[in-house]
PDB file of C-alpha atoms and ligand atoms in Angstrom:
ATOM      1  CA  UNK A 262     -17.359   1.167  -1.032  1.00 95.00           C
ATOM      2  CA  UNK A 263     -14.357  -0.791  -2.719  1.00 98.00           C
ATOM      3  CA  UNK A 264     -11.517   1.062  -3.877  1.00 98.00           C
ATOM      4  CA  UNK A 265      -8.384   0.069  -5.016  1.00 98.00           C
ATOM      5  CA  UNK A 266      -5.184   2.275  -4.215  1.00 98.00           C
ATOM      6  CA  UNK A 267      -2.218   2.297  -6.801  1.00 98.00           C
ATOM      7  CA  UNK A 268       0.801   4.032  -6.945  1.00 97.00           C
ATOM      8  CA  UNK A 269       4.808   3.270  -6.399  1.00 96.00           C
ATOM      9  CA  UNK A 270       6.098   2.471  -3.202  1.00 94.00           C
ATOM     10  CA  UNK A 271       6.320   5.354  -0.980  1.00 92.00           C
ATOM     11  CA  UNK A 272       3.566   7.331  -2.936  1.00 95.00           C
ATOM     12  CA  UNK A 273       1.660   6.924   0.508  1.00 93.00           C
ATOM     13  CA  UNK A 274      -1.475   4.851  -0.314  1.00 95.00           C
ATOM     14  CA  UNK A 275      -0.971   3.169   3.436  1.00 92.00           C
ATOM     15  CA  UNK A 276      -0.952   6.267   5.353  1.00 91.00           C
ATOM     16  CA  UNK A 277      -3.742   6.958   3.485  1.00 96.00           C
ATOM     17  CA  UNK A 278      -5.694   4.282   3.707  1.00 96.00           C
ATOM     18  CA  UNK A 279      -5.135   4.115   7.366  1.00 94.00           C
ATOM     19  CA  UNK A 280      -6.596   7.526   7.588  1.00 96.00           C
ATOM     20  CA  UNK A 281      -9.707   6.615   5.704  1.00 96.00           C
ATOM     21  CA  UNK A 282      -9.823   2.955   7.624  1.00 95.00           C
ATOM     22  CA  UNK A 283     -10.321   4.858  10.603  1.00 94.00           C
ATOM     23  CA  UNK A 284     -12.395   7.791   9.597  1.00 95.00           C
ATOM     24  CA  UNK A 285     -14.446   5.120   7.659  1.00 94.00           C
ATOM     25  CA  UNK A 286     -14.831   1.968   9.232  1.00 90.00           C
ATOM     26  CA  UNK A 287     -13.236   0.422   5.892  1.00 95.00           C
ATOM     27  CA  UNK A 288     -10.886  -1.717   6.507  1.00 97.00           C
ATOM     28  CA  UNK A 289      -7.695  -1.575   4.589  1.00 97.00           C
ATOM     29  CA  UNK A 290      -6.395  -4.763   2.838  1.00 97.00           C
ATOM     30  CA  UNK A 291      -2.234  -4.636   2.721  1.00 96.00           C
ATOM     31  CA  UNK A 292      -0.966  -7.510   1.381  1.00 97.00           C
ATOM     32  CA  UNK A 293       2.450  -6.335   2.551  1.00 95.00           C
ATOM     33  CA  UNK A 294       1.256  -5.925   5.854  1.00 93.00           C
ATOM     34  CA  UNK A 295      -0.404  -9.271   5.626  1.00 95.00           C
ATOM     35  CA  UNK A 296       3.094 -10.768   4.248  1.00 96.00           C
ATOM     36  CA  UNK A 297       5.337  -8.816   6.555  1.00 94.00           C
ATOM     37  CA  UNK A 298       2.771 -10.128   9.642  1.00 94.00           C
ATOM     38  CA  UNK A 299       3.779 -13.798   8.371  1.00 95.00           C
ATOM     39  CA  UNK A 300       7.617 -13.150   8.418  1.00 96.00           C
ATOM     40  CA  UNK A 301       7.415 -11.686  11.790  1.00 95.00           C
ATOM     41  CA  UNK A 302       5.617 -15.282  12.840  1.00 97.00           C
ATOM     42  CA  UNK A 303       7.596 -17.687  10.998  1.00 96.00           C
ATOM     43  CA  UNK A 304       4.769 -18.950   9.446  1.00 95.00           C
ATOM     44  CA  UNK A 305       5.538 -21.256   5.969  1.00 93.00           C
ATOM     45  CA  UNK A 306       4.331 -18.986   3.946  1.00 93.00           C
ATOM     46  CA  UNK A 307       6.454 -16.039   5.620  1.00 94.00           C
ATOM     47  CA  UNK A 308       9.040 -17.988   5.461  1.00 95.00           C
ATOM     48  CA  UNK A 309       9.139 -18.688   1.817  1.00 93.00           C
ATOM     49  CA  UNK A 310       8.115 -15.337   1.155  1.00 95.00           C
ATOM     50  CA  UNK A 311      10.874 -13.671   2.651  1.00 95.00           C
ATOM     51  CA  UNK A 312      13.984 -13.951   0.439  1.00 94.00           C
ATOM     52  CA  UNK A 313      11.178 -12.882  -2.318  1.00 96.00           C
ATOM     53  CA  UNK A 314      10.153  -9.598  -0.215  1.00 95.00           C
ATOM     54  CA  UNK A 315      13.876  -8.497   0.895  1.00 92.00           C
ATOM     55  CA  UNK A 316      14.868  -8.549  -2.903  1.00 92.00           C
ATOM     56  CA  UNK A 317      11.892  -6.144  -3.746  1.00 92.00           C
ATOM     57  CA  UNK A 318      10.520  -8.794  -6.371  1.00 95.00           C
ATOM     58  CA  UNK A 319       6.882  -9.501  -6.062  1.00 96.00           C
ATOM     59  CA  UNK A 320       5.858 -12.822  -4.315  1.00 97.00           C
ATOM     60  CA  UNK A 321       3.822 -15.575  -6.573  1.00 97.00           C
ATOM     61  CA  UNK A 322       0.319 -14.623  -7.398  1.00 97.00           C
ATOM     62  CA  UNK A 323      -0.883 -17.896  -6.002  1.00 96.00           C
ATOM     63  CA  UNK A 324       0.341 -16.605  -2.267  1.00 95.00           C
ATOM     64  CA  UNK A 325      -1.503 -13.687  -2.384  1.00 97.00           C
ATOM     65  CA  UNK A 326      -4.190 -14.540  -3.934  1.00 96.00           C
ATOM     66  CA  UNK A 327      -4.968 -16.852  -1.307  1.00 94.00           C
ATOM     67  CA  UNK A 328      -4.206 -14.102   1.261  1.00 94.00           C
ATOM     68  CA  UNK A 329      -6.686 -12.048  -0.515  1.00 95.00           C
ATOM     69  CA  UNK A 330      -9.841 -14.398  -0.361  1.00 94.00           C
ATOM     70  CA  UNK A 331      -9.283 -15.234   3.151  1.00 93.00           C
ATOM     71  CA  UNK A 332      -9.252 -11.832   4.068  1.00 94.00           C
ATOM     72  CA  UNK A 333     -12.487 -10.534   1.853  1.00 94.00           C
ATOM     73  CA  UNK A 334     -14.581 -13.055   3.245  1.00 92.00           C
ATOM     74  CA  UNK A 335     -14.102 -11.593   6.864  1.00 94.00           C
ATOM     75  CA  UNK A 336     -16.979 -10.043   8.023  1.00 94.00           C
ATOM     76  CA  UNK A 337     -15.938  -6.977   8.052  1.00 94.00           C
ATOM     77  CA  UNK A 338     -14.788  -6.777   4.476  1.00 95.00           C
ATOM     78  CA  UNK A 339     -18.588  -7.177   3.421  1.00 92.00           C
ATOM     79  CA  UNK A 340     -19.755  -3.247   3.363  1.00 91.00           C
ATOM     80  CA  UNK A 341     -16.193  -2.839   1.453  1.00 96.00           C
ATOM     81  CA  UNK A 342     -12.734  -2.359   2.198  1.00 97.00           C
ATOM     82  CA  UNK A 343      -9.570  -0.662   0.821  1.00 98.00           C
ATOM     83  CA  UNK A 344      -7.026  -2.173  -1.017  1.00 98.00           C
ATOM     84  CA  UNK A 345      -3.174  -1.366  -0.319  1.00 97.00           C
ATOM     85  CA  UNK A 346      -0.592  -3.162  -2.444  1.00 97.00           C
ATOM     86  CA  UNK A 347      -3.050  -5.379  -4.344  1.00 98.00           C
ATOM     87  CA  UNK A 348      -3.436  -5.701  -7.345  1.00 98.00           C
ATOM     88  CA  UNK A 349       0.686  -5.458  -8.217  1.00 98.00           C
ATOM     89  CA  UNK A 350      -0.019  -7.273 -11.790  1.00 98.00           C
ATOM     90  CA  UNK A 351      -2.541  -7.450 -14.310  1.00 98.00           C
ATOM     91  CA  UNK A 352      -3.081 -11.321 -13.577  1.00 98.00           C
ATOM     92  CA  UNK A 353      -4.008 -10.335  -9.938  1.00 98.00           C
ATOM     93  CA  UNK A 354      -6.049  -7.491 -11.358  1.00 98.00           C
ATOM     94  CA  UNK A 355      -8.327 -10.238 -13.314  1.00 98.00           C
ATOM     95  CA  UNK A 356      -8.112 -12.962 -10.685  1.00 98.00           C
ATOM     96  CA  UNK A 357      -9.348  -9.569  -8.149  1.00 97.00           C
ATOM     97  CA  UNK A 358     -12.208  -9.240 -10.780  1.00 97.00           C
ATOM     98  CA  UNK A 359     -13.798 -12.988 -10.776  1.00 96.00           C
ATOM     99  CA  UNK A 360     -12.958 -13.065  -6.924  1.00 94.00           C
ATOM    100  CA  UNK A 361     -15.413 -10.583  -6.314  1.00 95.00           C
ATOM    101  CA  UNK A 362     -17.797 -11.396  -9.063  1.00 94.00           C
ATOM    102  CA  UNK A 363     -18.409 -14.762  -7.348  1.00 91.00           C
ATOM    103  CA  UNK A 364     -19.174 -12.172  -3.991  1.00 89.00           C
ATOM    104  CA  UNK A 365     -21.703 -10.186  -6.160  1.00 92.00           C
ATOM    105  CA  UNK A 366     -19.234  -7.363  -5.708  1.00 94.00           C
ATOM    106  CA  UNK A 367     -17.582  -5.032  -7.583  1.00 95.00           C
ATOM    107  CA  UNK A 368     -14.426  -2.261  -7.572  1.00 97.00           C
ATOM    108  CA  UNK A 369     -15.541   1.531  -7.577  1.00 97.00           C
ATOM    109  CA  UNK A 370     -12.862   3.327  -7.707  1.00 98.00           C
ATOM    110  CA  UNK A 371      -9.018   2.898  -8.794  1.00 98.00           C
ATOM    111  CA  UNK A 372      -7.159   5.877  -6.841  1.00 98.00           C
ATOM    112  CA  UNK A 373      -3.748   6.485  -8.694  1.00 98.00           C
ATOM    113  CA  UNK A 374      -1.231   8.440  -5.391  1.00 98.00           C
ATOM    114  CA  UNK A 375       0.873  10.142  -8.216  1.00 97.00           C
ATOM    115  CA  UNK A 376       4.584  11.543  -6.728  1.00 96.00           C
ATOM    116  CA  UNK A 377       7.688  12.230  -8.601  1.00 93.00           C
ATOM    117  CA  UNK A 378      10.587   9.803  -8.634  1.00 89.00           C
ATOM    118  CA  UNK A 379      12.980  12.096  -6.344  1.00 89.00           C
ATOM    119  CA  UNK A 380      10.539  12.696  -3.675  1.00 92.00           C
ATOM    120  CA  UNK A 381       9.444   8.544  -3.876  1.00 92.00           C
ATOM    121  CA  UNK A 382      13.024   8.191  -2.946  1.00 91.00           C
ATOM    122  CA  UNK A 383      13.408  10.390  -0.247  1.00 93.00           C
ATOM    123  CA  UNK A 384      10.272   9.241   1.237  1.00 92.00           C
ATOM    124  CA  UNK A 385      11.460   4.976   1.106  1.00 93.00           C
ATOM    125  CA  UNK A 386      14.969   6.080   1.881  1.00 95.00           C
ATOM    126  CA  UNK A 387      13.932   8.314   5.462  1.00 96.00           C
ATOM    127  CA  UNK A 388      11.400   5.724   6.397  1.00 93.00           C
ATOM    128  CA  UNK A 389      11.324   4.725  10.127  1.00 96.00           C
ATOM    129  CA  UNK A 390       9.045   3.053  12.518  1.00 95.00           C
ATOM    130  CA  UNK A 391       9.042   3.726  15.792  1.00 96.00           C
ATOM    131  CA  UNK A 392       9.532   0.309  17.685  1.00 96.00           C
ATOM    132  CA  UNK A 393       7.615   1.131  20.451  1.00 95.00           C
ATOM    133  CA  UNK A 394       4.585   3.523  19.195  1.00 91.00           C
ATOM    134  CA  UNK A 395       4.196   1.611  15.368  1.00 90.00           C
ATOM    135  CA  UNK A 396       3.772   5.145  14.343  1.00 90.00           C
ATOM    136  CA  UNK A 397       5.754   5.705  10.726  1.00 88.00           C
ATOM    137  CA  UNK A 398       8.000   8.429  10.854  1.00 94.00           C
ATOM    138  CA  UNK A 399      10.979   9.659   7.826  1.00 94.00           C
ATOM    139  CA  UNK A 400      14.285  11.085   8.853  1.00 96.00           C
ATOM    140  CA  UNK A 401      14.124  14.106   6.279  1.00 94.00           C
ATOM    141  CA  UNK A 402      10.103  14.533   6.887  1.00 92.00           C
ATOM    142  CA  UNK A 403       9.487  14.087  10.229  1.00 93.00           C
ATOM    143  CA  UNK A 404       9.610  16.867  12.614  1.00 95.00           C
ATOM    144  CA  UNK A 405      12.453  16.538  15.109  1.00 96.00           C
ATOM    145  CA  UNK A 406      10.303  16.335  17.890  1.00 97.00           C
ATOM    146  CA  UNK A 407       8.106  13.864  16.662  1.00 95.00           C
ATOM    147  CA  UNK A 408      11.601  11.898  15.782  1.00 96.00           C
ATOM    148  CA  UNK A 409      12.325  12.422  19.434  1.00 97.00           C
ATOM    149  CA  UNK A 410       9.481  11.730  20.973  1.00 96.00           C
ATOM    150  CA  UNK A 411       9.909   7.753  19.767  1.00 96.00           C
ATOM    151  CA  UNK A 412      13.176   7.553  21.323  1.00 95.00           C
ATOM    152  CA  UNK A 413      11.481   9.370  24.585  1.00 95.00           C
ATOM    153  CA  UNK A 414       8.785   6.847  24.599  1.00 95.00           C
ATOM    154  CA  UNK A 415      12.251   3.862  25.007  1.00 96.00           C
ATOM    155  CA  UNK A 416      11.689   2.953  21.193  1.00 96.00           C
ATOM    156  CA  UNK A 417      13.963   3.180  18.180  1.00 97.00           C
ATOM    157  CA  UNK A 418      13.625   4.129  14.672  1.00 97.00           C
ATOM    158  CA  UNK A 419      13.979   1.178  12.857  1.00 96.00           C
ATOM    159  CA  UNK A 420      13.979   0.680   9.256  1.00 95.00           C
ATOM    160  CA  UNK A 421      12.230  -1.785   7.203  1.00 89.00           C
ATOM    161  CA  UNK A 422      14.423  -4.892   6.044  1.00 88.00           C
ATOM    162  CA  UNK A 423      13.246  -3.731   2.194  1.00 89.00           C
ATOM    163  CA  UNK A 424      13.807  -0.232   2.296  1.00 90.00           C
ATOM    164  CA  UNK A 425      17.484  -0.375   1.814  1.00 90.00           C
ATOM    165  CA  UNK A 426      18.729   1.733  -1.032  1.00 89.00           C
ATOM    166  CA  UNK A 427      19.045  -1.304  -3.796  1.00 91.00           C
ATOM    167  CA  UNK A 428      15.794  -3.010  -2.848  1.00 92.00           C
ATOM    168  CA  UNK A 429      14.243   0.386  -3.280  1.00 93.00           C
ATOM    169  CA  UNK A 430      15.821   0.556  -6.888  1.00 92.00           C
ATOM    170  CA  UNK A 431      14.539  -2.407  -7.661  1.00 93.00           C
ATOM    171  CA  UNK A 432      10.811  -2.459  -6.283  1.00 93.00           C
ATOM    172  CA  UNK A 433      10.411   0.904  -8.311  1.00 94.00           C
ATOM    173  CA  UNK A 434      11.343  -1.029 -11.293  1.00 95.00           C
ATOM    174  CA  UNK A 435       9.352  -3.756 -10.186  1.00 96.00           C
ATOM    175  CA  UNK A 436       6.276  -1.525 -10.119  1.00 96.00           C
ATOM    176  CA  UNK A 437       7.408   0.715 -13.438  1.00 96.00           C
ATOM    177  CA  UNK A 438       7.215  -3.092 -15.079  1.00 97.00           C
ATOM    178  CA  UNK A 439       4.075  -4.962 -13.339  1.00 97.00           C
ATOM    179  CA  UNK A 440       2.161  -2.545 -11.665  1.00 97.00           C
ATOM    180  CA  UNK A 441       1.476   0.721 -13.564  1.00 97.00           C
ATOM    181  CA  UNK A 442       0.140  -0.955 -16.844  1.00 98.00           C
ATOM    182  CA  UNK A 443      -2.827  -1.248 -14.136  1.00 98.00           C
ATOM    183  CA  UNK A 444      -3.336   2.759 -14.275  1.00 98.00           C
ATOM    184  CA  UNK A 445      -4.228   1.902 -18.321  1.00 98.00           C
ATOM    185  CA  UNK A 446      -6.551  -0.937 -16.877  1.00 98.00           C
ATOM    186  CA  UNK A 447      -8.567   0.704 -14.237  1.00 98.00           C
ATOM    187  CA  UNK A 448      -8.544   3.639 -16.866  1.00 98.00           C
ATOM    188  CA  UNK A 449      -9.799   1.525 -19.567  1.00 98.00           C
ATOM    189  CA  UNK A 450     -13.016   0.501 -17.796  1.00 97.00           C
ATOM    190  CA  UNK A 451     -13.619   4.178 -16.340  1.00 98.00           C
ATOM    191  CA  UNK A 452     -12.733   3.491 -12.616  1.00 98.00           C
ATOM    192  CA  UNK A 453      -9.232   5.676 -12.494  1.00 98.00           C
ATOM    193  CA  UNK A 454      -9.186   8.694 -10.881  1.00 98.00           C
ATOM    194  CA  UNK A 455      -5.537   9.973  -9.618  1.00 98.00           C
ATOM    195  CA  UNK A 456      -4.637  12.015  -7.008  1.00 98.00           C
ATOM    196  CA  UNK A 457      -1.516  14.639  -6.938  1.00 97.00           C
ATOM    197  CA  UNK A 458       0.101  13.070  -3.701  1.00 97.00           C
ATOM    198  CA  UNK A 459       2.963  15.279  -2.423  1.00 95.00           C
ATOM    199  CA  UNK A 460       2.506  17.975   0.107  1.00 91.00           C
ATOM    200  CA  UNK A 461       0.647  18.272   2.769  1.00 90.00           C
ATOM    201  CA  UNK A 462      -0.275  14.993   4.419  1.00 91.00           C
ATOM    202  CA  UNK A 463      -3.584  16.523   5.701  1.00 95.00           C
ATOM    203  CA  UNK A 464      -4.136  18.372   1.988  1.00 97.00           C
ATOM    204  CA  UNK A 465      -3.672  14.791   0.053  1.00 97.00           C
ATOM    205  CA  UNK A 466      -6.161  13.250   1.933  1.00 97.00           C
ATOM    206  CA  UNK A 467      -8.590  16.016   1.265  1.00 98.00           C
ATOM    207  CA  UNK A 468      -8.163  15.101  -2.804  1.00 98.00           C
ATOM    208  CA  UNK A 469      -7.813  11.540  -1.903  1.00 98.00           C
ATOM    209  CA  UNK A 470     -11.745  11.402  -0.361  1.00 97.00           C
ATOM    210  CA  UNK A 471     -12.820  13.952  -2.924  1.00 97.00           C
ATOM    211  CA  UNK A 472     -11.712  11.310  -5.380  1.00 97.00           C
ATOM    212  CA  UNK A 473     -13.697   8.394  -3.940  1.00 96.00           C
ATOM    213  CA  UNK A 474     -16.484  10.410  -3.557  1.00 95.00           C
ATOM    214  CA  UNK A 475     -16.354  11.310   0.111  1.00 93.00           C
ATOM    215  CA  UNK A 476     -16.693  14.616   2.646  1.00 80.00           C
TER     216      UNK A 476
HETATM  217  P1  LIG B 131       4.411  -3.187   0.217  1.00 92.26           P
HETATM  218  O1  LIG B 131       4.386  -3.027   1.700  1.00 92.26           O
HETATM  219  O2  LIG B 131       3.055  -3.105  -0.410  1.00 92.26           O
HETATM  220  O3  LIG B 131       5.416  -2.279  -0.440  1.00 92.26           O
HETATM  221  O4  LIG B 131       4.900  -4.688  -0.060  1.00 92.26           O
HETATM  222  C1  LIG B 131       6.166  -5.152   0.369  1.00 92.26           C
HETATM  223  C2  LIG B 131       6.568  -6.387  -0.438  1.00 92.26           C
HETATM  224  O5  LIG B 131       5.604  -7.428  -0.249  1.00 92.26           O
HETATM  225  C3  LIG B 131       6.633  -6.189  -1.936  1.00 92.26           C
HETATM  226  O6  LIG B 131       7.865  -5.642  -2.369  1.00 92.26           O
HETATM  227  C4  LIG B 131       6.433  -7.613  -2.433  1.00 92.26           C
HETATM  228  O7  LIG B 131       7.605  -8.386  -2.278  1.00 92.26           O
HETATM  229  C5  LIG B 131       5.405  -8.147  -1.463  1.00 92.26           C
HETATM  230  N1  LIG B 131       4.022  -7.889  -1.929  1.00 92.26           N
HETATM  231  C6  LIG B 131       3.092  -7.055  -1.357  1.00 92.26           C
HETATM  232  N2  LIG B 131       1.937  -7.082  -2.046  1.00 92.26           N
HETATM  233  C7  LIG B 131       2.130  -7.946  -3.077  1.00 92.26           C
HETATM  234  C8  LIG B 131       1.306  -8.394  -4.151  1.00 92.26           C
HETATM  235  N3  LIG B 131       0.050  -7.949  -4.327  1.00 92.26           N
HETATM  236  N4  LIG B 131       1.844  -9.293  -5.026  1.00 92.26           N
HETATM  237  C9  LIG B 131       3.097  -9.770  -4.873  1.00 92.26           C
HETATM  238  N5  LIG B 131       3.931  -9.366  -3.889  1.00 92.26           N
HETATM  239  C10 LIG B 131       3.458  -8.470  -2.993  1.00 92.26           C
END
C-alpha cells in the first residue's frame, strides 16, 4: 500500500503516520525528518538546507528528490510505504509519478488531514519534544502529567528551530501557495480522500485507516 499524506503543517499527518508505521509495518517517508536528520549531522546537504528550513521556505526539488529515490529503493519500501511531507509541489508530485513508474509502482491513496487555521496554530505554536523520550508533546494539548513526566525522565521540552511564530506564518503560506493545489491533483485522478483531523487523536486515526482502506 502507497499512500500519500497531505495537509498543512501541524494537521498531524506524522503522528499519524507513525501510528500506522507501527501498526503496519509501512514505513513512513518524512522528508523533514530526513532533512532535519542531516542538519543534526552536519552533513552538506544539511548544511545547505538549513537557512532554507529555519525560514519555512521549501528546500530545492532536486534535494529531495534525491532523498526520495534513495529512500524508496530500501528494501523495506518495496511492499509500500507512507509518505509525510512529500510531495510539497506539483513538480515533485510528477517527478513522484515517473519515480515510481520506473519501480512498476503506483500511489493509492492521497489522504487530505483537514484542520482549521486556529487550531493549526495552536498545535505548531505548543509543539515540544521531549529531549530525552523523542515523544512529541504541545504545551496547550498535552496533559500536565505527560508534560511532567519528560522533565521527570531529566529531559526538556524543546521546541523545534522552525516552529517559531513567523516561520509558522510563513510555512502556512508556503503550503496555502505550493502544496494544496495538490488536493485538486490527487482529486483529479480519483486518489483523494480527506479526513476531518481535529479531536481525538485515537478517533482521527480511526477515519484516517477507514480512508486507506484499513481495520
Ligand atoms: P516538515 O517536517 O514536513 O514540516 O518539514 C520541515 C521543513 O523541511 C519544511 O518547512 C521545508 O523547509 C523542508 N521540507 C520538508 N519536506 C520538503 C519537501 N518535500 N520539499 C521541500 N522542502 C521540504
Amino acid at each position: 500500500m502507497r499512500i500519500v499524506m497531505l495537509g498543512a503543517p501541524g494537521s498531524g499527518k506524522g503522528t499519524q503516520a507513525q501510528r500506522l508505521q507501527q501498526d503496519h509495518q509501512l514505513p513512513q517517508v518524512s522528508t523533514g525528518d530526513l532533512l532535519r536528520r542531516a542538519v543534526a549531522d552536519k552533513t552538506p546537504l544539511g548544511l545547505k538546507a538549513k537557512a532554507t528550513m529555519d525560514a519555512g521556505e521549501l528546500v530545492s526539488d532536486e534535494i529531495v528528490l534525491g532523498m526520495i529515490k534513495e529512500r524508496l529503493a530500501k528494501p523495506d519500501a518495496k511492499r509500500g510505504f507512507i509518505l509525510d511531507g512529500f510531495p510539497r509541489n506539483l513538480a515533485q508530485a510528477d517527478s513522484l509519478n515517473a519515480v515510481l513508474a520506473e519501480l512498476g509502482q503506483k500511489i493509492d491513496t492521497a489522504v487530505l488531514m483537514d484542520v482549521d487555521f486556529e487550531i493549526l496554530m495552536k498545535r505548531l505554536t505548543g509543539r515540544r519534544t521531549c529531549s530525552k523520550t523523542g515523544q512529541v508533546l504541545n504545551i496547550y494539548f498535552s496533559a500536565p502529567a505527560e508534560l511532567e513526566a519528560c522533565k521527570k525522565a531529566g529531559g526538556e521540552l524543546v521546541q523545534r528551530d522552525d516552529d517559531n511564530e513567523t516561520t509558522i506564518r510563513n510555512r502556512l503560506q508556503v503550503y496555502e501557495r505550493q502544496t494544496a493545489p495538490l488536493i485538486d491533483y490527487y482529486q483529479k485522478r480519483s486518489l483523494l480522500k480527506t479526513v476531518e483531523a481535529t479531536g481525538d487523536v485515537n478517533d482521527v486515526y480511526a477515519r484516517f485507516k477507514k480512508a486507506v482502506g484499513l481495520k
